[in-house]
Every structure is written in C-alpha cells, then in structure tokens.
XYZ file of C-alpha atoms in Angstrom:
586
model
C -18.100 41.815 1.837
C -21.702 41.169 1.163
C -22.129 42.858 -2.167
C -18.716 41.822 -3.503
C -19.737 37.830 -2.086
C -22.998 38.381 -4.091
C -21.101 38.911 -6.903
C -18.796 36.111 -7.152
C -21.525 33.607 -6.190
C -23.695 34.761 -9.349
C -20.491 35.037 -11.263
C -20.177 31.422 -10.694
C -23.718 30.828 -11.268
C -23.719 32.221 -14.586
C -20.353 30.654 -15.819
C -21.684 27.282 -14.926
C -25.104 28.111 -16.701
C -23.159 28.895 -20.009
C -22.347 25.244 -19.956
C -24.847 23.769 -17.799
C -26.597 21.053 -20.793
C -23.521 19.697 -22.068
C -23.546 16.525 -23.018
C -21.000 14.001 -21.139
C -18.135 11.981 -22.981
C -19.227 9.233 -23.822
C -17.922 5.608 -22.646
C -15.232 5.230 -19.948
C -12.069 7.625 -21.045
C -9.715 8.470 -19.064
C -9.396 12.204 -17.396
C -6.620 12.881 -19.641
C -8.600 12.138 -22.879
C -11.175 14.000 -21.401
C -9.253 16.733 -21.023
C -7.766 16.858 -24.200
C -11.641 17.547 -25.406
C -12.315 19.672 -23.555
C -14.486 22.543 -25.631
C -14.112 26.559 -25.453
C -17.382 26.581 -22.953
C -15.792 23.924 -20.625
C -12.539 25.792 -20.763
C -13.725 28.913 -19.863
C -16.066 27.508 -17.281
C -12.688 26.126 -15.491
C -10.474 28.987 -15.871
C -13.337 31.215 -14.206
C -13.943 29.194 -11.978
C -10.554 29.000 -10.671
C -9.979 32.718 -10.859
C -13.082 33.352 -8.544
C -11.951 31.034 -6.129
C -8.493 33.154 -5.907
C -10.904 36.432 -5.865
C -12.807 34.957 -3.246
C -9.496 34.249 -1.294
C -8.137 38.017 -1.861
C -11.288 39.222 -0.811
C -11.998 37.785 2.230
C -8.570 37.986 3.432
C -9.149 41.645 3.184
C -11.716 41.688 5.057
C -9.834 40.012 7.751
C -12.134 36.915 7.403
C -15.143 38.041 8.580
C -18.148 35.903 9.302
C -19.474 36.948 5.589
C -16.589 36.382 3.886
C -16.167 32.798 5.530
C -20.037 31.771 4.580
C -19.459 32.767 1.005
C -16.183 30.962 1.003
C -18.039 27.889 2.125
C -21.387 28.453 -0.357
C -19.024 28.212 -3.104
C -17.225 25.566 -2.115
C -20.370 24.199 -1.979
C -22.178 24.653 -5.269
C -18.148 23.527 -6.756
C -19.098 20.012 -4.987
C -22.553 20.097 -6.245
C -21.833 20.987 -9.865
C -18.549 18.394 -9.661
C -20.905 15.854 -9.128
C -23.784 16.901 -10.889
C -21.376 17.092 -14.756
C -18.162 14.460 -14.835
C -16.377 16.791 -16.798
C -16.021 18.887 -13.950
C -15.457 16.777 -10.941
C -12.137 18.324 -10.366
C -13.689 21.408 -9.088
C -13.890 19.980 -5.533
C -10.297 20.435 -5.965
C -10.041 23.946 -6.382
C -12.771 24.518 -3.768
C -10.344 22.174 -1.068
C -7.642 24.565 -2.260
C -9.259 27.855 -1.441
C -10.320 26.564 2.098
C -6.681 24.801 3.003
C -5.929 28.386 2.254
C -8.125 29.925 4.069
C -8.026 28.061 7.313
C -3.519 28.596 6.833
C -3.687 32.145 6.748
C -6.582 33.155 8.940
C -5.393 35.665 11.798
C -5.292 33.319 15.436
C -5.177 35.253 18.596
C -1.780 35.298 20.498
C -3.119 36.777 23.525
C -5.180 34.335 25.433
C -6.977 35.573 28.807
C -5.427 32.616 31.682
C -7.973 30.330 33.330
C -7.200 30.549 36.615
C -5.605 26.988 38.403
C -8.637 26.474 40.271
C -10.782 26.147 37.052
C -9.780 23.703 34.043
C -8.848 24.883 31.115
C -11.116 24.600 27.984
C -10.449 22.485 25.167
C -9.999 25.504 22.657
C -10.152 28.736 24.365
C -12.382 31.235 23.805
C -10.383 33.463 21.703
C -10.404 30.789 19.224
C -13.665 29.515 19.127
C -14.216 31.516 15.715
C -11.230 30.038 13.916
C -11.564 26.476 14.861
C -16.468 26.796 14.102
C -14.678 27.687 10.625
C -12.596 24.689 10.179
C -15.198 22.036 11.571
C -17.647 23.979 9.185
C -15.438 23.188 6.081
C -14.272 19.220 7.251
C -18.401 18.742 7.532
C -18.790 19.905 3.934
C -15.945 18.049 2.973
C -16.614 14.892 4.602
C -20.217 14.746 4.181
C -20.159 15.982 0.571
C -17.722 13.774 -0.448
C -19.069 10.694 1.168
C -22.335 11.690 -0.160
C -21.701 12.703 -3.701
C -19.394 9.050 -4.436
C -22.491 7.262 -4.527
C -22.707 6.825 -8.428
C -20.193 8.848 -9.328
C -18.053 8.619 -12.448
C -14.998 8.499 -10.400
C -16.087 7.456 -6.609
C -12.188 7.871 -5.574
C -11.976 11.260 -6.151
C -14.996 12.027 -3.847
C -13.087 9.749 -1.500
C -10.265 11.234 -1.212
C -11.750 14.924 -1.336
C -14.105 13.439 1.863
C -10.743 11.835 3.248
C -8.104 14.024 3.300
C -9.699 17.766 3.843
C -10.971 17.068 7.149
C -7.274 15.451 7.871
C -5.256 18.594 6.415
C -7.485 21.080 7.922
C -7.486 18.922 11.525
C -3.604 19.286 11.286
C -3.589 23.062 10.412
C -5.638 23.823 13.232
C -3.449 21.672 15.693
C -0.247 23.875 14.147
C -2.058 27.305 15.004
C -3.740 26.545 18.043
C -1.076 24.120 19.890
C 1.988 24.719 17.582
C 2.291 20.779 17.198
C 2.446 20.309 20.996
C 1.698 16.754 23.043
C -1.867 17.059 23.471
C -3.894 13.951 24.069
C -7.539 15.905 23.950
C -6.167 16.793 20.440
C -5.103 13.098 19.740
C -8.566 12.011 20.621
C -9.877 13.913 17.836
C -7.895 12.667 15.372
C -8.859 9.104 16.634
C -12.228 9.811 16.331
C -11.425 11.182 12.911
C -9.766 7.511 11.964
C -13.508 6.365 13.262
C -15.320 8.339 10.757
C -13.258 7.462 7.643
C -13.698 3.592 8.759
C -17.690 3.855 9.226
C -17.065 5.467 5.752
C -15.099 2.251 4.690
C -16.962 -0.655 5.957
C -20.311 1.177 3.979
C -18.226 1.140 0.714
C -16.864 -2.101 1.180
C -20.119 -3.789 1.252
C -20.563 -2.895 -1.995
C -17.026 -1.954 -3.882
C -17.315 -5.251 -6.218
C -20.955 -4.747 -7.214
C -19.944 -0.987 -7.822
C -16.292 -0.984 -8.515
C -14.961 0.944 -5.802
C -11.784 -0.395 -4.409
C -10.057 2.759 -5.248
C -12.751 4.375 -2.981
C -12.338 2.205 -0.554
C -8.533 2.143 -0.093
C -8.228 6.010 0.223
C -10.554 5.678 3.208
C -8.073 3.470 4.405
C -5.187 5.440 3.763
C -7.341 8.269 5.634
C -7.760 5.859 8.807
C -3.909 5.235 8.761
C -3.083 8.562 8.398
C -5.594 9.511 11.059
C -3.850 7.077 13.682
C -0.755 7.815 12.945
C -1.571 11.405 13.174
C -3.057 10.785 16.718
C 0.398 8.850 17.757
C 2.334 12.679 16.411
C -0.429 14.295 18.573
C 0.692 12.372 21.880
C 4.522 11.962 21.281
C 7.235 14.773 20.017
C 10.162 15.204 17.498
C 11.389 12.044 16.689
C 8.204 10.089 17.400
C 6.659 12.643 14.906
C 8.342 10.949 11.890
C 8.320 7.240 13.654
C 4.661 7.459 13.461
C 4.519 8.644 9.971
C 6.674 6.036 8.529
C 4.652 3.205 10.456
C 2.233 4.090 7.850
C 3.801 2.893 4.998
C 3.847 -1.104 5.906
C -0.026 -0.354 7.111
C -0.844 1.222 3.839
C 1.480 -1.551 1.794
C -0.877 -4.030 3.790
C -4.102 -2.382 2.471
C -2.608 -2.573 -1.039
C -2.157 -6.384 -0.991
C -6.008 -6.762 -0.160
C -7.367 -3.376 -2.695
C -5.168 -3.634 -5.858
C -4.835 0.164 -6.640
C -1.965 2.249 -7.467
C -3.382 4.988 -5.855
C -2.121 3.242 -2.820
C 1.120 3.360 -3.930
C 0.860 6.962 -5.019
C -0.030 7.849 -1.504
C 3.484 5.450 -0.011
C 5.451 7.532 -1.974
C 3.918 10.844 -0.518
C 4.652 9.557 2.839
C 8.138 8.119 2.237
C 9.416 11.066 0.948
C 7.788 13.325 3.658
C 9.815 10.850 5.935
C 12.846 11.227 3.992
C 13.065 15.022 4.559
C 12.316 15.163 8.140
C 14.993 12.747 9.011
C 17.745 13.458 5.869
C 17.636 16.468 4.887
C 16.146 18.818 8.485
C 19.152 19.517 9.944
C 17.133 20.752 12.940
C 17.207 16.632 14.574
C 20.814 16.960 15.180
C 19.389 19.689 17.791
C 16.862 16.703 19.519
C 17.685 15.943 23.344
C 19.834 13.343 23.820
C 19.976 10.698 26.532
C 23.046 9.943 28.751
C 23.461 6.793 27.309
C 24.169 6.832 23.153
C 22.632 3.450 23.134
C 19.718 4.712 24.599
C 19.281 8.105 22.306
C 16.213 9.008 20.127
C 18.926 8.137 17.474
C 17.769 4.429 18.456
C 14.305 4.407 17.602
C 14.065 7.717 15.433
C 16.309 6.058 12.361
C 16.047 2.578 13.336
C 11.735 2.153 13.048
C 11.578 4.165 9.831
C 14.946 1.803 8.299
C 12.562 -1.252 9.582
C 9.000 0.278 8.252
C 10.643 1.591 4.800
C 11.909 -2.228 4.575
C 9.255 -4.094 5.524
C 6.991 -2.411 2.999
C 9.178 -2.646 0.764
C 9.126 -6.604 1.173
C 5.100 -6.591 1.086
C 4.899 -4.107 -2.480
C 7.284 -6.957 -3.956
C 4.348 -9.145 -4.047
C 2.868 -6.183 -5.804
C 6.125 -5.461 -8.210
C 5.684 -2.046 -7.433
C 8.814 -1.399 -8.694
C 9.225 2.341 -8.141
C 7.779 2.384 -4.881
C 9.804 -0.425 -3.801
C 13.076 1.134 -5.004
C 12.078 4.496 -3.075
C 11.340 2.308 0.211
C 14.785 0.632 -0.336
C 16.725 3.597 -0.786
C 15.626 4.989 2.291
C 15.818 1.869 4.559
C 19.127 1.972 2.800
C 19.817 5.735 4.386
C 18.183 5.405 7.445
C 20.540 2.131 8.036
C 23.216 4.244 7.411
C 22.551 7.123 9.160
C 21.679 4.974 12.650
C 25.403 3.924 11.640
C 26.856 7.207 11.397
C 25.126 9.165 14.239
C 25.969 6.399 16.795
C 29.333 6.375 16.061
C 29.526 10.359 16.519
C 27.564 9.853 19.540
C 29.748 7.255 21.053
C 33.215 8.972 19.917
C 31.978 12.845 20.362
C 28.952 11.939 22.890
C 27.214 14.861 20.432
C 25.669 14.778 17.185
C 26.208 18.894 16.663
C 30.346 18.993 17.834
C 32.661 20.449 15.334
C 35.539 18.087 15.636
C 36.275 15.242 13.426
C 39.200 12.847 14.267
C 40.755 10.067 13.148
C 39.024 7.920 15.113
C 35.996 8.611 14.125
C 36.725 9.172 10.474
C 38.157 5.390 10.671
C 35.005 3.919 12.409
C 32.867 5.887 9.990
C 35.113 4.879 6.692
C 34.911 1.204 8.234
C 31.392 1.475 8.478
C 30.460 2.411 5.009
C 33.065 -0.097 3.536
C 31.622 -2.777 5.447
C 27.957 -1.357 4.134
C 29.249 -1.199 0.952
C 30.809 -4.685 0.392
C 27.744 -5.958 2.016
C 25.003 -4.321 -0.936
C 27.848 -4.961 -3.548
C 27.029 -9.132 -2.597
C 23.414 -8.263 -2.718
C 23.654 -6.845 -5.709
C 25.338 -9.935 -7.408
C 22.978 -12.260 -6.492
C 20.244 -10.487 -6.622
C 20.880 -8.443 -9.123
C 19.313 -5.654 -7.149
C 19.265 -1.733 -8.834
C 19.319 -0.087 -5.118
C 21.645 -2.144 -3.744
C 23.917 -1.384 -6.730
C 23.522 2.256 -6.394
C 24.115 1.745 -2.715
C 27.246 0.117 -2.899
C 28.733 2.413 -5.565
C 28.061 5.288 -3.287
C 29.143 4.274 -0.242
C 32.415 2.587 -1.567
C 33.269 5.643 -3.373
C 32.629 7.432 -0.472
C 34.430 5.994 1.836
C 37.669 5.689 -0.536
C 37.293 9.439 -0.672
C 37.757 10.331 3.124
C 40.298 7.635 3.712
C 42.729 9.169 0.916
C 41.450 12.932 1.487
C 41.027 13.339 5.329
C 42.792 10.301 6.687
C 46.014 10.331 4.462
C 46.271 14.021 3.847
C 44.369 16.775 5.436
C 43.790 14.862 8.963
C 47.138 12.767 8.900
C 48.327 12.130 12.239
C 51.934 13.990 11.906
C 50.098 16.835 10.917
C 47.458 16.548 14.006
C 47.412 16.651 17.711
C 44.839 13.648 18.237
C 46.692 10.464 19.909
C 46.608 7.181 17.820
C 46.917 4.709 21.080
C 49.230 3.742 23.138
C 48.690 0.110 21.827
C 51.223 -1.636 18.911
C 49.028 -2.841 16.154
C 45.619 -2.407 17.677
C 45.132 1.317 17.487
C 43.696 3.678 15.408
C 46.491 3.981 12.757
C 44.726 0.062 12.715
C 41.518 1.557 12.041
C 42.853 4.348 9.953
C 44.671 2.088 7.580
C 45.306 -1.689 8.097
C 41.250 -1.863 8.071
C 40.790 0.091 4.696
C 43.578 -1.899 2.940
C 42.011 -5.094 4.176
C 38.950 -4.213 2.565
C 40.366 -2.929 -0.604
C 42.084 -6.369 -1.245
C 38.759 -8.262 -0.573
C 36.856 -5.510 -3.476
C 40.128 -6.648 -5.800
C 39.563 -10.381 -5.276
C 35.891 -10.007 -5.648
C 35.864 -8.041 -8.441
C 38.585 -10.492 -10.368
C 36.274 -12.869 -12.503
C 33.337 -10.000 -12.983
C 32.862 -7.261 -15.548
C 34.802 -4.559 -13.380
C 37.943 -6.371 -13.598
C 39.965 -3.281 -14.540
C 39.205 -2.031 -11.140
C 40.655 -5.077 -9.392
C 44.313 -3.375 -9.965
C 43.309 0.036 -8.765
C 41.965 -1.348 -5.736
C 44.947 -3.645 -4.787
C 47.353 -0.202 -5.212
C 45.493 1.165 -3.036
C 45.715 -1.578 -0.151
C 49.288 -2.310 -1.104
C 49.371 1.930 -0.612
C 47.483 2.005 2.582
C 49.436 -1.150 4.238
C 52.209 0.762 3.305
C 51.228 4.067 5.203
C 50.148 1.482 8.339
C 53.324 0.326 8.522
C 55.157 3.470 8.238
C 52.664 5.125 10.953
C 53.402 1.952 13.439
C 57.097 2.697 13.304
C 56.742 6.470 14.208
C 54.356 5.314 16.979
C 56.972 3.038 18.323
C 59.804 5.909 18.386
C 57.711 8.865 19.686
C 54.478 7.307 21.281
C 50.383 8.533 20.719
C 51.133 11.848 19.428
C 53.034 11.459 16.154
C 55.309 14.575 14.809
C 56.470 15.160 11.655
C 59.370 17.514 12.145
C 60.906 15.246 15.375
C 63.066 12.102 14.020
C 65.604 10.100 15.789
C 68.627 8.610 13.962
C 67.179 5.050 15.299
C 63.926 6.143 14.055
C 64.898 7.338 10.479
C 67.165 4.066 10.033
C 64.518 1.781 11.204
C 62.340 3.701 8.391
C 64.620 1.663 5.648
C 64.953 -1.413 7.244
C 61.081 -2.049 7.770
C 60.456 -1.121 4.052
C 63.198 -3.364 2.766
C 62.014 -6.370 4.911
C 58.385 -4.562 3.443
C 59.671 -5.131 -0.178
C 61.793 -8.762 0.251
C 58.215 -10.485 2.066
C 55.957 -8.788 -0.612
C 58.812 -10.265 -3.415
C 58.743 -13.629 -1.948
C 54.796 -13.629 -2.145
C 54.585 -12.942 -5.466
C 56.821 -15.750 -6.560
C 55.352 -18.445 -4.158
C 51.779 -17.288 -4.994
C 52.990 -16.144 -8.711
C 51.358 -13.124 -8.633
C 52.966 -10.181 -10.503
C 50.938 -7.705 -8.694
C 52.608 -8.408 -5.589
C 56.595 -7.985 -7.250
C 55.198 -4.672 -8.647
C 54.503 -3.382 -5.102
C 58.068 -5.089 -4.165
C 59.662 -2.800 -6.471
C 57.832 -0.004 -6.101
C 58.482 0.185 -2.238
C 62.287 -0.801 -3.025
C 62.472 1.879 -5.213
C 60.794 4.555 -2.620
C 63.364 2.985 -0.366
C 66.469 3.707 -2.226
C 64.997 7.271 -2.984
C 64.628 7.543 1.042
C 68.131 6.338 1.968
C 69.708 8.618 -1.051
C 67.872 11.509 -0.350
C 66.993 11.432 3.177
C 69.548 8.542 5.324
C 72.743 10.507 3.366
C 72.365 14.008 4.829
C 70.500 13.106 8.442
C 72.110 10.084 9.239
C 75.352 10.142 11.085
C 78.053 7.612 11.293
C 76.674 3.627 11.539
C 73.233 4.532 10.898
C 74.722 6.151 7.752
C 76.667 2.707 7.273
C 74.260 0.098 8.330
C 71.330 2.147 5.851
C 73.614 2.355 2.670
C 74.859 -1.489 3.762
C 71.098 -2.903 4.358
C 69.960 -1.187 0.503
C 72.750 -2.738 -1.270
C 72.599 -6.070 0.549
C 68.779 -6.368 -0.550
C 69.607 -5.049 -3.817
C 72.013 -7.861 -4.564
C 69.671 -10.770 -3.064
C 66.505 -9.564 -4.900
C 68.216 -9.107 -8.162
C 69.506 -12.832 -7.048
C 66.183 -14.209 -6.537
C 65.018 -11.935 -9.828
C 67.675 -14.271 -12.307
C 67.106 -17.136 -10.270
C 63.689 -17.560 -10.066
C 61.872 -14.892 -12.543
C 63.465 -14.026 -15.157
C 66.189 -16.901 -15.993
C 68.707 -16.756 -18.547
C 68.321 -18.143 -21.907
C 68.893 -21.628 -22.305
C 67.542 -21.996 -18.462
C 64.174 -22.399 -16.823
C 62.877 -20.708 -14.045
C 63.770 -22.531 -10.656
C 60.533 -23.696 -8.817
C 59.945 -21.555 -5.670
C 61.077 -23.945 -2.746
C-alpha cells in the first residue's frame, strides 16, 4: 500500500501542477458557462483526478483497508479540498473526494463477532472490535466539517463548501449507525446526532452574522437544512419503522420555514430530496404492510405513520405557496394527496380484514374502498374548479377512474355476489349490495349533474348510464336478497322469485317514464325503455320456459298491460298526433 499510495498522491500532485497558474474566469458566470470553457489542461486535470480517486478506492479495498490505505485516502481528500478552494474552476473536487470516502466508509469490512461484556460491567459505546472503523469515519466528518467550514470563507461559491461541511459528516454518521447498530433504537447514538445538529448551528449563527455583507444565504440555509436533518435524524435514532419516515417528513415544513426567511432554491432542491425519500418508504416499500399492528385499527401505526407525513407534505406545501415554488409545491401536494388516501385505504382493510397483508378482498370492502375514492374524487374535482388546481385535477381524474374501474370489474363481474360466497346482510336496503351499488350510482348522477354546464359535458351521459346501470343491478340484487337471504345464488330461483324479477323492472321502467315527463328529461325515458325492453327480453326468453301456470299468466299479463299504458302515456303526453299538442304532465 505504501508505494502504490505514494504514487497516486504525486500523480495528483503533478496533474494539478500541469494546471496550477491558470488564470480564473473572469466576472461572476455561472458553473455551467464555466464548464463549457473549460480548456484541454482543466479537462484532463478533472478526468485524472477522478480516475485516481476510483484507483485509490480499488486499491485500498484490496488491501482490506488498512491503516495506510485509509491515511492516503484521507491526504487526498485533503489536498482535493485544498486545491478546490485554492482555483474556482475546480471547487467541485470536494465532490469527488466526499464520493470516494462515502465509499469507503459503505464498504469497509465491520466485525460480526463481538466478544460479550459481561452483565456486571456496562457495555461500551462502540465496542472494541469497531473502534478502527468508526476512528476512520470521525477522521473523514473532521476533514469534512472543518474543511468545509473553513475553506467558505471567501470562496467563489460559499454554498458548496457548506454543504460539503454539512452533509458528509451527516451521511457518514448514518452509515456508521447502519453497520454498527443496523438502524436500531439507540439513544447514545441519537445524542450524537444531536450534538451533530449543534455543530452545524454554531456553524450557522457565525455565517449569519455576516451572510448580507458577504452574500451567503445559500450558505447559510444548507447549514440549516443540516440542523434539520440532524434532529430529525436523532428522532429515527430513538424511534423505529414508522417513526423513521414521520421524522423525515417533519422536515419538510421545518426546511419550507427556513426558505421563507433565506430565499434560495437550494432549499427547495433539498424538499424535494426529502419528499421523495418519504414517498418511497411509505408508497412504494411494500415491507410496512409487515409493521406490528395494534389491537385497535384506530390505534395502528397506520394512524400516525400516513397521517403526519399527509399533514407535513401539506403544510409545506401551504408555506412554499408564499414562495410559488411551483414544482415543489405540486410534489408536496401529490403526496399529501397519497398519503390521504392511503390512511383511507389501509384503515378500511384494517377495520374489515383487521390485517393489512390478508389475501381476501370482498365486497364489502371493495364498496367502502370504491366509496372512498369517489367521495375523494368528487371532493378534488370541486377543488379543482375553483381553484383551478393542476394536482387536484390529476387527483380527481385518477381516483374517479379508478374507482369506476373496480365497481364495473370486481363488483359487477368478477366478485358479483351470485358468483361468491360472502353474505350481503341480512338487512333490506341498508346492506352491502347498498354499498356495492346504490352508493356508486348516487355518485355517478352527482359527476353527471356537475359536469352538465362545464367543458366535459359529453361525459355527463356516460355517467348517468352508468347510475341508471348500477341502480338497476341494486335493485335486481335486493330482490334476490329478499327470496334467498345473505348468500345470493345464481343457479337457485323460485317461480315467486323469477316473476317478481318482471314486475319490479316494469314498476322500474313506468316510475323512471313518469320522471322523465314530469321533469322533461329524455335521459330518464331512454333508461325507461331500455329496462322495458330488457324486460320483455326476460319474460320472452326466460318467464316462457321456467315459469309455470299463473306466474306464466300474471308475467305475460303484467308486460302487455305496461306495454299498452306506456305507449298510452307515449301518444298522450310525448309524442302527440298531428294537429294536437302535447298534454301537460298533471
């Protein structure tokens, strides 16, 4: 190791002495206009540079991180600071150098086997086993924290230094918690990161004493996002699973707050990190749906675990509007928008299943769920028209279509109650064929009669077919019920039952007739006819070859009957003949 760490460090020497007296750009451009001239000498002096860092890596990994390797690896992170701050043009090397050592402090070899302190004697802090690994980390933080602090002072960019000085020390304090506790409750731990949080805020109240004089608010609001993260990071250090994420997503009103005092978008930047790091702990790790429950669903982690985050991911979402931070704020929206959802959606498993990981999926549940989202739905889709609101919009449009899709996929067809076991209640009317379809149907002829006087107009018809569809089903289900009880069977029909089929759809049809000539609505005759029509198929079809003598009678009897009086009130009312008006509806 010593001869090969000689090596590098000279090799780095001499790169950065083929470009040591060039001149810096002149007046304030930005990094990428720098970067875009950029010369041969620069470029060459970065590309080496990087590709010693990853020979440095390779190296000492071979030699299973020996003391050597590990001083070299923190020399050259070293002279990277120093020569980052001594030319502009370079002042992302810190970058590569907090690369290699993130690295190096991930993938250094930790003892498993730990010698037991005896009960008698308390056990140390870090044992002794992993003294080595955790001298090396505190080593690097120091040179990052110190250097970085340091080397601001006068810097082209001070926020770089700041957040190199910032978040090292944080990363490399949370890869050492991972490898020597494996991310479990430790308060001695916590302290640490506390007295992290103390460090970055001595290193904020020095800047902020002079950030107007010397332009440093972006400095000074990544030490703030550092003392936020630090805290929070001491709350995941003293709590478990779902408390990991609540504690990250309390950051994002804290650093929202910051913003509204240091007018950065780095800020912003950093919100965005955090959200989304929120986002796929809670949406997308399918590994919380394993978290302990309580014996109480309104007592669950569920509770606070969606229900914090949905409040943070709001409420800094309400503070960035003063900002119009309009990405972040749509991101924050969208997932206070999930989380909403989700609380929703798991307590209604817990409270039907008691489980968030069981395999079955009734009716009941599908209805509560469907009725959920609808109500979600309608509720974003008013939002959206008077506020005119892009994530609300989205929102609705999902969850509407969503919801539409189970109740005509699972709850009409695939999990219809004749063709399943699960009871729909004992109860007429209030049930769950209520739930199932009466609800649904209600809501789909509120969407038509909202939906009448805007540009989506054309949608008002589909949605009142479906209600019209879905009342229809209701009605048909609440008849079975009646005849055979909770369990509904497909295959199992009285004559009674079949009869009273065609008599309930012909009252059905007449009512829906009459409504559409009081109310003059031609939406409502179409449904008439449509259900008299399904009717006649039904007693044609059906009533002719399973009915038996006066069911047979009274069905064929009842169709005509209704025929006759609605082709009556058709000519009498609707369409008159010529010469005659239409009679006003009495």
């Amino acid at each position: 190791m010593l001869p090969l760490g000689l090596y590098l460090l000279i090799s780095v020497c001499g790169y950065i002495a083929l470009d040591w007296n060039t001149p810096e750009p002149e007046g304030e451009q930005d990094w990428v206009k720098e970067i875009q001239n950029l010369t041969p000498p620069d470029w060459v002096v970065w590309g080496a540079s990087a590709a010693i860092a990853f020979v440095l890596f390779v190296v000492v990994a071979s030699t299973e991180f020996s003391t050597t390797g590990l001083v070299f690896a923190w020399l050259i992170a070293a002279l990277y600071l120093f020569v980052g701050r001594r030319h502009a043009i370079f002042d992302s090397l810190p970058a590569i150098a907090a690369v290699l050592v993130l690295a190096i402090a991930a993938t250094m070899p930790v003892p498993t086997s730990i010698v037991q302190v005896p009960s008698f004697h308390r056990a140390p802090f870090v044992p002794v086993e992993l003294h080595f690994f955790a001298g090396a980390c505190i080593a690097f933080a120091a040179l990052f924290a110190i250097g970085g602090f340091v080397a601001l002072w006068g810097a082209k960019r001070p926020g770089l230094w700041a957040a190199v000085s910032g978040a090292v020390p944080i990363l490399l304090l949370v890869i050492a918690y991972y490898r020597i506790v494996d991310f479990g409750i430790d308060h001695a731990w916590a302290a640490i990161a506390v007295g992290l949080a103390a460090v970055n805020l001595f290193a904020a109240e020095r800047v902020e004493r002079f950030r107007e004089a010397r332009g440093l608010e972006t400095t000074l609001a990544f030490y703030a996002a550092a003392i936020v993260a630090s805290i929070s990071l001491a709350a995941a250090m003293s709590v478990r699973e779902a408390w990991l994420t609540v504690a990250l997503s309390i950051q994002l009103p804290a650093l929202a707050w910051i913003n509204t005092r240091i007018r950065t978008t780095s800020l912003q930047i950093i919100a965005g990190i955090v959200a989304c790091v929120v986002l796929t702990r809670l949406v997308f790790n399918y590994n919380v749906l394993s978290y302990p429950l309580g014996a109480d669903p309104a007592t669950s982690w569920v509770i606070y675990g969606y229900g914090i985050p949905a409040v943070s991911f709001f409420w800094a979402a309400r503070i960035f509007r003063a900002l119009k931070a309009e990405r972040v704020i749509a991101l924050l929206e969208a997932g206070g928008l999930a989380f909403a959802v989700l609380l929703i959606s798991l307590e209604i498993r817990l409270f039907v299943e008691g489980s968030l990981i069981s395999t079955h999926y009734g009716l009941l549940e599908q209805s509560l769920q469907s009725i959920s989202w609808l109500a979600v739905g309608s509720a974003l889709a008013v939002h959206h028209h008077r506020l005119n609101n892009r994530v609300a919009f989205a929102g609705a449009a999902f969850l509407l279509c969503l919801a539409a899709a189970q109740v005509f996929v699972l709850q009409v067809l695939i999990c219809n109650p004749f063709f399943v076991d699960d009871p729909v209640g004992a109860w007429p009317v209030f049930n769950v064929l209520f739930l199932a379809y009466a609800v649904p149907a209600l809501f789909a002829f509120l969407c038509a009669r909202a939906l009448a006087d805007t540009p989506w107009a054309r949608f008002a018809r589909y949605a009142e077919i479906a209600g019209f569809f879905l009342l229809f089903v209701y009605i048909s289900y609440e008849v079975t019920r009646a005849f055979q009880g909770p369990v509904l069977s497909f295959f199992h029909h009285s004559h009674a039952e079949l009869y009273t089929y065609s008599l309930v759809w012909l009252v059905f049809a007449v009512v829906l007739l009459v409504l559409g000539m009081v109310l003059k609505r031609s939406m409502l005759r179409f449904a008439s006819l449509a259900i008299l029509v399904v009717t006649a198929l039904k007693v044609f079809l059906i009533d002719m070859s399973a009915l038996a003598d006066l069911y047979r009678v009274a069905s064929f009897l009842g169709l005509g009957l209704s025929l006759v009086g609605i082709g009556y009130l058709y000519q009498r009312f609707v369409f008159p003949r010529p010469g005659e008006s239409a009679a006003p509806v009495p």
